[in-house]
mmCIF file of C-alpha atoms in Angstrom:
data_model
loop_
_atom_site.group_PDB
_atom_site.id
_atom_site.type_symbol
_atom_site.label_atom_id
_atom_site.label_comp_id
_atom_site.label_asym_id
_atom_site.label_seq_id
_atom_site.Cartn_x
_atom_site.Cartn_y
_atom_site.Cartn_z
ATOM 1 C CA UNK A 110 8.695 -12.933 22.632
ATOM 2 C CA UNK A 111 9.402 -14.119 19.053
ATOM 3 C CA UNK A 112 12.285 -12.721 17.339
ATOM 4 C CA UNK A 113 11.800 -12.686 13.368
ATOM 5 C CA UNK A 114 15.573 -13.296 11.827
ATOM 6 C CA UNK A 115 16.882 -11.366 9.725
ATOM 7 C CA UNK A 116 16.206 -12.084 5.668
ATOM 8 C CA UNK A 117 18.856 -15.033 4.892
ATOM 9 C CA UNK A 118 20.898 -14.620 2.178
ATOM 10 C CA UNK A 119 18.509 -16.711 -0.531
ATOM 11 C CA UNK A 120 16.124 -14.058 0.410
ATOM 12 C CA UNK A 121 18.531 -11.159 -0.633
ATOM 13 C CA UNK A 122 19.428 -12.728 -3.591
ATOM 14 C CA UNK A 123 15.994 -13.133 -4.652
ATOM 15 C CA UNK A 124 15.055 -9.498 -3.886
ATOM 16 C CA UNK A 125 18.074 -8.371 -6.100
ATOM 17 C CA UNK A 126 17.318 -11.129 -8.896
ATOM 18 C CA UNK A 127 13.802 -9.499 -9.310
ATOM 19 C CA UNK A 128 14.979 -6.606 -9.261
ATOM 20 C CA UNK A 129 16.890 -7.884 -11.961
ATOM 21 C CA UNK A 130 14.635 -9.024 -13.744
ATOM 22 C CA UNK A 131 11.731 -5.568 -13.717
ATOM 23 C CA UNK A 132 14.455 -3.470 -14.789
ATOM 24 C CA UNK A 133 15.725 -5.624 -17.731
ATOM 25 C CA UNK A 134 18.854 -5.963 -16.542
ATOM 26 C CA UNK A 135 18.260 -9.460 -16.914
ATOM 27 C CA UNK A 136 16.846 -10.410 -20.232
ATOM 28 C CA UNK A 137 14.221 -12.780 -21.657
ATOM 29 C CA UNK A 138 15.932 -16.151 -23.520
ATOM 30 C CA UNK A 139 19.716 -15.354 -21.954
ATOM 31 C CA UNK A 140 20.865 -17.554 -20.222
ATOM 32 C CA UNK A 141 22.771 -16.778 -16.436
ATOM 33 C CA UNK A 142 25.327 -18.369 -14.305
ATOM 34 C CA UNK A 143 24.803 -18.540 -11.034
ATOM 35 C CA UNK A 144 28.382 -18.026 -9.917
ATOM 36 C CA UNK A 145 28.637 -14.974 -12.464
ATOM 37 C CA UNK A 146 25.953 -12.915 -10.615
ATOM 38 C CA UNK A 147 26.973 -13.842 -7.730
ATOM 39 C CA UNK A 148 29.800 -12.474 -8.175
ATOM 40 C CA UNK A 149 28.382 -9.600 -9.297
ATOM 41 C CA UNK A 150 26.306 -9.280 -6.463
ATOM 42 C CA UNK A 151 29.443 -9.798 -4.181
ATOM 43 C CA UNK A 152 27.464 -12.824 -2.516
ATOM 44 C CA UNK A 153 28.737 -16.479 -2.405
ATOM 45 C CA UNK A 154 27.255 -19.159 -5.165
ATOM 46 C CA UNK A 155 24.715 -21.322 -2.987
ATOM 47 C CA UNK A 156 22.685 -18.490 -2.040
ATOM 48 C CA UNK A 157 22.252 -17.040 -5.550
ATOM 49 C CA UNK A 158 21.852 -20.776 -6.894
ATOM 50 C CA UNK A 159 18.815 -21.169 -4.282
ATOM 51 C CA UNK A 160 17.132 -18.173 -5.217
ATOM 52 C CA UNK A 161 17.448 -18.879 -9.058
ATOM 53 C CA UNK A 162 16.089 -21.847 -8.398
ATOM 54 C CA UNK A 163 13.003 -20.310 -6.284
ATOM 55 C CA UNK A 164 12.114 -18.010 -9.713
ATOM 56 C CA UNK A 165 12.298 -21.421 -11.631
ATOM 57 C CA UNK A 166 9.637 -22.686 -9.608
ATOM 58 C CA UNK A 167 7.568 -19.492 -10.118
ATOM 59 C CA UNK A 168 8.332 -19.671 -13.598
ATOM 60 C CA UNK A 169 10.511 -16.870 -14.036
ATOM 61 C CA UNK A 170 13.715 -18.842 -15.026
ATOM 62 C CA UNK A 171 14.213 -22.072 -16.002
ATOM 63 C CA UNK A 172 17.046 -24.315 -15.817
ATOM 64 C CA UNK A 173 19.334 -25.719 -18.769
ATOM 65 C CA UNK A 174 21.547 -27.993 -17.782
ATOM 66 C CA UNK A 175 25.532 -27.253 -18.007
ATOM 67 C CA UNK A 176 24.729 -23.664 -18.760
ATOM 68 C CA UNK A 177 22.801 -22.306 -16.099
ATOM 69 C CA UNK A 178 19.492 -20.618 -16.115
ATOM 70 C CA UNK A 179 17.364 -19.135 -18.618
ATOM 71 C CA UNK A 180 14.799 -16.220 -18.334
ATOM 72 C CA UNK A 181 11.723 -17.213 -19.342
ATOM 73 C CA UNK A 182 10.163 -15.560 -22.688
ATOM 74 C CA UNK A 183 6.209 -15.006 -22.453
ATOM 75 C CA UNK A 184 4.175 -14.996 -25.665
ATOM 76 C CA UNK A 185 1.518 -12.922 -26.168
ATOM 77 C CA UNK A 186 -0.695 -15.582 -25.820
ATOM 78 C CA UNK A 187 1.092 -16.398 -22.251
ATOM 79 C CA UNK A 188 0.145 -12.677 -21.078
ATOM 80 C CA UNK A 189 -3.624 -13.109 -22.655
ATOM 81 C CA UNK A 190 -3.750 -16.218 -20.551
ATOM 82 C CA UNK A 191 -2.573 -14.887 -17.166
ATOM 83 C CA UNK A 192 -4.461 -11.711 -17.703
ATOM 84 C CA UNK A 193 -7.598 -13.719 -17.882
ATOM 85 C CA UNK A 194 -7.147 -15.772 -14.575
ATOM 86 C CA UNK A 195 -5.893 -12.584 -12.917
ATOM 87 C CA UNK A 196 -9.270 -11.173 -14.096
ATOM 88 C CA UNK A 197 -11.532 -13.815 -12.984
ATOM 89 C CA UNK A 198 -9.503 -14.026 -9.406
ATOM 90 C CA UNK A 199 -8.345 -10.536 -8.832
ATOM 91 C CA UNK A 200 -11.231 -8.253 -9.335
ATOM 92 C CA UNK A 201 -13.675 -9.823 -7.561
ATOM 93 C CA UNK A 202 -11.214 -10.194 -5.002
ATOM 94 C CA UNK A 203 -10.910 -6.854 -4.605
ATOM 95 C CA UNK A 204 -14.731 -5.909 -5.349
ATOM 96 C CA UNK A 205 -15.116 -8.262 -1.623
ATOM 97 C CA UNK A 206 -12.834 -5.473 0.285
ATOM 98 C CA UNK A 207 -14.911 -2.500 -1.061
ATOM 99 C CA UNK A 208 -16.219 -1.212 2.200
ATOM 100 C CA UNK A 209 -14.326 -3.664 4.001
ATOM 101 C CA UNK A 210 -13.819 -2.048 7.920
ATOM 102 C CA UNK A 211 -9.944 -3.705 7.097
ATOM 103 C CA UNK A 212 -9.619 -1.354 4.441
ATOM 104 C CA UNK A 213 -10.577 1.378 6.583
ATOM 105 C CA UNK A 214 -8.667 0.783 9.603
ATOM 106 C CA UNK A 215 -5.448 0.940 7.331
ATOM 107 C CA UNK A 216 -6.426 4.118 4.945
ATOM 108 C CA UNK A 217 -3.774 5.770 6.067
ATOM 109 C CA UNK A 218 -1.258 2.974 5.265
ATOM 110 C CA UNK A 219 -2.397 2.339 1.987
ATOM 111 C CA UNK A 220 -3.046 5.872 1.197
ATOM 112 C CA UNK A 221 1.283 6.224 2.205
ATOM 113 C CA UNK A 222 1.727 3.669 -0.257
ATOM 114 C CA UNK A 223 -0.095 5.555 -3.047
ATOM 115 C CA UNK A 224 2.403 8.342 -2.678
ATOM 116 C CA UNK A 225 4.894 6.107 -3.424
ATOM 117 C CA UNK A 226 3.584 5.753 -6.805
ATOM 118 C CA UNK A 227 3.465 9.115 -7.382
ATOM 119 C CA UNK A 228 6.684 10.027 -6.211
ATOM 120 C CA UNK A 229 8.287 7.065 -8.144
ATOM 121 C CA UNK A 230 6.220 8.215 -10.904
ATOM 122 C CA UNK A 231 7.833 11.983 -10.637
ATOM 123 C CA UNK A 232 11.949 10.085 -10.295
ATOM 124 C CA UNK A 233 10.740 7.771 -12.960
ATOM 125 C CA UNK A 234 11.742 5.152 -10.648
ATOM 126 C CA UNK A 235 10.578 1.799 -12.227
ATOM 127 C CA UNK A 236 11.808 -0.646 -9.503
ATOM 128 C CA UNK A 237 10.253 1.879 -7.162
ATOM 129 C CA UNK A 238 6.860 1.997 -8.853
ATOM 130 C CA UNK A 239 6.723 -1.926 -8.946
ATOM 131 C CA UNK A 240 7.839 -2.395 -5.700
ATOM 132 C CA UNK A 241 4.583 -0.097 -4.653
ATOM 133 C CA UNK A 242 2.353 -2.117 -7.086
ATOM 134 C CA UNK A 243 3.301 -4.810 -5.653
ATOM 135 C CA UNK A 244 2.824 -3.547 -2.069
ATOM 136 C CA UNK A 245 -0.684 -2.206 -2.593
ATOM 137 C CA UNK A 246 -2.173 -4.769 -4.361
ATOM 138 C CA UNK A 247 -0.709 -7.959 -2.377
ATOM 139 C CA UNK A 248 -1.496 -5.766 0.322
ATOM 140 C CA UNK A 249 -4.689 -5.196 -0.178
ATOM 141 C CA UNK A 250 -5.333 -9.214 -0.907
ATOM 142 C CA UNK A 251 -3.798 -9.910 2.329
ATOM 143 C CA UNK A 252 -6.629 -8.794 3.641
ATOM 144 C CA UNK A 253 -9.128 -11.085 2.871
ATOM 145 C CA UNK A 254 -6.976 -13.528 4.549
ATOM 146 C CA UNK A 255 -6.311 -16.265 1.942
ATOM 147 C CA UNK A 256 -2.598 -16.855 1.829
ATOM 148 C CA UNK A 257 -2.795 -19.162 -1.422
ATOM 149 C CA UNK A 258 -4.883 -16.673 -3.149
ATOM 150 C CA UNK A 259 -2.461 -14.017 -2.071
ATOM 151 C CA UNK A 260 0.662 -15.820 -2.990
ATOM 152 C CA UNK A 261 -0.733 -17.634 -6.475
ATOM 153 C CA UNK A 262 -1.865 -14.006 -7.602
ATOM 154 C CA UNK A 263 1.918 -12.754 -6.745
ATOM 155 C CA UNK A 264 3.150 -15.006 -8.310
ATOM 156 C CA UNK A 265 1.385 -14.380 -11.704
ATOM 157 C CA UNK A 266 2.453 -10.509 -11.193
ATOM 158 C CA UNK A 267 5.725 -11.483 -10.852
ATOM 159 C CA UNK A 268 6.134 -13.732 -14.103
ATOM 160 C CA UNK A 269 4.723 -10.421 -16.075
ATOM 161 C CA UNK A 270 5.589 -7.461 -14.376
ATOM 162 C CA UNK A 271 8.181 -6.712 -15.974
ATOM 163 C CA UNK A 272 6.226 -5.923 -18.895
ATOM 164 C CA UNK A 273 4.748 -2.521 -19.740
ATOM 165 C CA UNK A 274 6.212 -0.435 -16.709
ATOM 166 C CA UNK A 275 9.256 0.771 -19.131
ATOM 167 C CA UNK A 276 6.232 1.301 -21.473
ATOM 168 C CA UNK A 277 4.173 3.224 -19.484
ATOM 169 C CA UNK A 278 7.595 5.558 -18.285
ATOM 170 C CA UNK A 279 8.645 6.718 -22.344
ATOM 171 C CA UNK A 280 4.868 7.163 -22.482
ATOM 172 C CA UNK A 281 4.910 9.291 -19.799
ATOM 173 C CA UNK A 282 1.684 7.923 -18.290
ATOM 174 C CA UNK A 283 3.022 6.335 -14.657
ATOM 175 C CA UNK A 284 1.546 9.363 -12.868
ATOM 176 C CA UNK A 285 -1.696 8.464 -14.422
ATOM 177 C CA UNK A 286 -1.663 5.187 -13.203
ATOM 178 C CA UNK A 287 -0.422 6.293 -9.859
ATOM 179 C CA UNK A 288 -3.910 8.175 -10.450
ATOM 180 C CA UNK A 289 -5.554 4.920 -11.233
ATOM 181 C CA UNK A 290 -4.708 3.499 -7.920
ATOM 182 C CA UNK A 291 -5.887 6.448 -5.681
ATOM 183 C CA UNK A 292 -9.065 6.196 -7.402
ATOM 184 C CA UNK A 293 -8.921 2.180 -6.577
ATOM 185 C CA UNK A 294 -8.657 2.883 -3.366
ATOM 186 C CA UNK A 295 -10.974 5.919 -2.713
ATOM 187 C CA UNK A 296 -13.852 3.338 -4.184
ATOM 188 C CA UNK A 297 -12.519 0.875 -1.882
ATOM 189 C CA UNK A 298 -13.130 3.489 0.961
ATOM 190 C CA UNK A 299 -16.669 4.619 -0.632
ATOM 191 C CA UNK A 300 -17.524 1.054 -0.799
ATOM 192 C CA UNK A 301 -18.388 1.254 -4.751
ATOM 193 C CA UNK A 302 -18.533 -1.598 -5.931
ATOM 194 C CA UNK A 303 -19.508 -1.131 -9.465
ATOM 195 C CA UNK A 304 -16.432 1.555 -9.563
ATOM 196 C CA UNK A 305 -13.495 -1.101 -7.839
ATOM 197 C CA UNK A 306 -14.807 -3.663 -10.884
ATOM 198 C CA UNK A 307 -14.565 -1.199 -13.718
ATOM 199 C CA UNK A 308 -11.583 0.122 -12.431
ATOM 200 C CA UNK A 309 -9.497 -2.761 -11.714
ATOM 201 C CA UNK A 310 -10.825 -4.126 -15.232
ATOM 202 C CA UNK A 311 -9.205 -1.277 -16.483
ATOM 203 C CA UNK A 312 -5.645 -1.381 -14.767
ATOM 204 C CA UNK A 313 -5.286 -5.570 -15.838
ATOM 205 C CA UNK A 314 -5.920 -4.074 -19.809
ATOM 206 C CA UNK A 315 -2.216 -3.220 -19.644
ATOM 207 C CA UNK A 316 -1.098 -6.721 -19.639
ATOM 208 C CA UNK A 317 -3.088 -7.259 -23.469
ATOM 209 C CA UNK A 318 -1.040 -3.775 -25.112
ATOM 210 C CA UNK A 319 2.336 -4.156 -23.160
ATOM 211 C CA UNK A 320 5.535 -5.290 -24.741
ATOM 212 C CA UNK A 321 8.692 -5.625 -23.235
ATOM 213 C CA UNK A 322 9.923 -3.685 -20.489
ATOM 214 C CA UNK A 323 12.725 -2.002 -22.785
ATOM 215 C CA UNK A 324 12.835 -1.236 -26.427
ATOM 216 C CA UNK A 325 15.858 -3.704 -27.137
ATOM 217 C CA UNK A 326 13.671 -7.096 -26.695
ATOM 218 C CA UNK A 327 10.568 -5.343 -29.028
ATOM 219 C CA UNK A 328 11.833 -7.746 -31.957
ATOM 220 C CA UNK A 329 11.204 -10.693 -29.446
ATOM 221 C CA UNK A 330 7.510 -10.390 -29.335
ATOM 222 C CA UNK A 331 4.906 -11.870 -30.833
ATOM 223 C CA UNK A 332 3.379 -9.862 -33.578
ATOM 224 C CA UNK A 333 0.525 -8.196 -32.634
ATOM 225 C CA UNK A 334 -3.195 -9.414 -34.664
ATOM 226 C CA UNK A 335 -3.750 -5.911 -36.517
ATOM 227 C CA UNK A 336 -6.466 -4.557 -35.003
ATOM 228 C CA UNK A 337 -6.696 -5.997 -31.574
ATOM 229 C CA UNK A 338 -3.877 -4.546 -29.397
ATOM 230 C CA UNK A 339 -5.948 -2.084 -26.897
ATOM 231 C CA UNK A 340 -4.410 0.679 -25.782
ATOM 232 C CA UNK A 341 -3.180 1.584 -21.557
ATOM 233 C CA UNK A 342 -6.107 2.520 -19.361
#
C-alpha cells in the first residue's frame, strides 16, 4: 500500500503564511523577510523562503530584490476583473453538479462542512470560516473532476479572500452567509438549477462591495465610483 508523507515543511509554512495573510496579519504593500517569519514561526529559512515563493507564483507576494517579499495590493479594478472570470467559470461550474449523484453520495460531508460555517460564524472565527469556504467550494469543484479548473479557481480565491470576511464579521452578517451556503447546497441536492445560478451569482457580489479585510488598510483602496458599490448578498 501507498503511504502519503507527511506535509513537508514548505507545506506548513504555506498553510501558516495564508493564514497570514486572511487574517491581516500580513499586510498589503509591506514588505517581509523570509528569515524574520521564520523566525517567528520557529521554522528554519529555506522552508519559509519556498513557500513565499509558491504565493509569488499565485500572485499573492511578489519579490523585491534585497528586501524580501511584498504582499500584493489589488485594485478595485483587480477584484472587478477576477470576479468576472470567477463568474463566467464558477457558476456554471457549479450549475453542472446540481443533481449530480456525486453531490449526493457526499451530503452528509458537505452538509458537516456547512456547520463549520456556522459555528465559525457564532466564534467569529475568520480563519475558520475561510478555511470552510474554501473546503466547500474547492470541494464541491473537485467533483467534476478537472484538476486545472479546480486549482486555477483556488487560486483566484486565494489572491482575494482576504477581502470582505473582516467585513462581513463587524457587519455581523457571516451567519447569513453560512445561510447562503446551506441554501447552495440544498439546490444542489434539489437539482435547481435556476436557484444554484442565482445563488452563487449572489455570493461572488461580495468581491464588487468588499474592502480590506481590516479597517487599518481602508485608506489603501481605490475610491469607490459614487453610486456603483453594491451592497453583500
Amino acid at each position: 500500500m501507498l503511504r502519503f508523507p507527511p506535509k513537508t515543511l514548505r507545506e506548513q509554512a504555506l498553510v501558516e503564511l495564508r493564514s497570514l495573510l486572511v487574517s491581516g496579519a500580513l499586510k498589503p504593500g509591506e514588505v517581509y523577510s523570509a528569515t524574520a517569519i521564520a523566525a517567528e514561526l520557529g521554522v528554519s529559512h529555506g522552508p519559509v523562503r519556498e513557500a513565499m515563493l509558491s504565493l509569488v507564483n499565485d500572485g499573492m507576494m511578489e519579490v523585491v530584490r534585497n528586501r524580501g517579499f511584498r504582499v500584493v495590493t489589488i485594485s478595485r479594478r483587480d477584484r472587478e476583473n477576477i470576479a468576472e472570470i470567477r463568474t463566467l467559470l464558477e457558476v456554471p461550474s457549479m450549475m453542472k453538479l446540481a443533481g449530480s449523484p456525486l453531490v449526493r453520495e457526499r451530503a452528509d460531508e458537505f452538509s458537516a462542512i456547512v456547520d463549520k460555517f456556522f459555528a465559525a460564524a457564532e466564534d467569529e472565527d475568520i480563519l475558520a470560516f475561510f478555511d470552510a469556504d474554501r473546503e466547500f467550494h474547492l470541494g464541491l469543484l473537485a467533483l467534476l473532476d478537472n484538476a486545472r479548473l479546480t486549482e486555477f479557481i483556488g487560486t483566484l480565491r486565494d489572491q482575494t479572500r482576504q477581502y470582505g470576511i473582516y467585513e462581513l464579521a463587524v457587519r455581523g452578517e457571516l451567519a447569513a452567509s453560512a445561510q447562503d451556503h446551506r441554501n447552495i447546497l440544498d439546490a444542489l441536492l434539489d437539482g435547481d438549477v435556476e436557484a444554484v445560478e442565482r445563488l452563487m451569482l449572489g455570493h461572488l457580489q461580495y468581491l464588487r462591495w468588499s474592502r480590506w479585510t481590516f479597517p487599518d488598510l481602508e485608506a489603501s483602496v481605490e475610491p469607490d465610483v459614487e453610486g456603483t458599490e453594491a451592497g453583500p448578498r
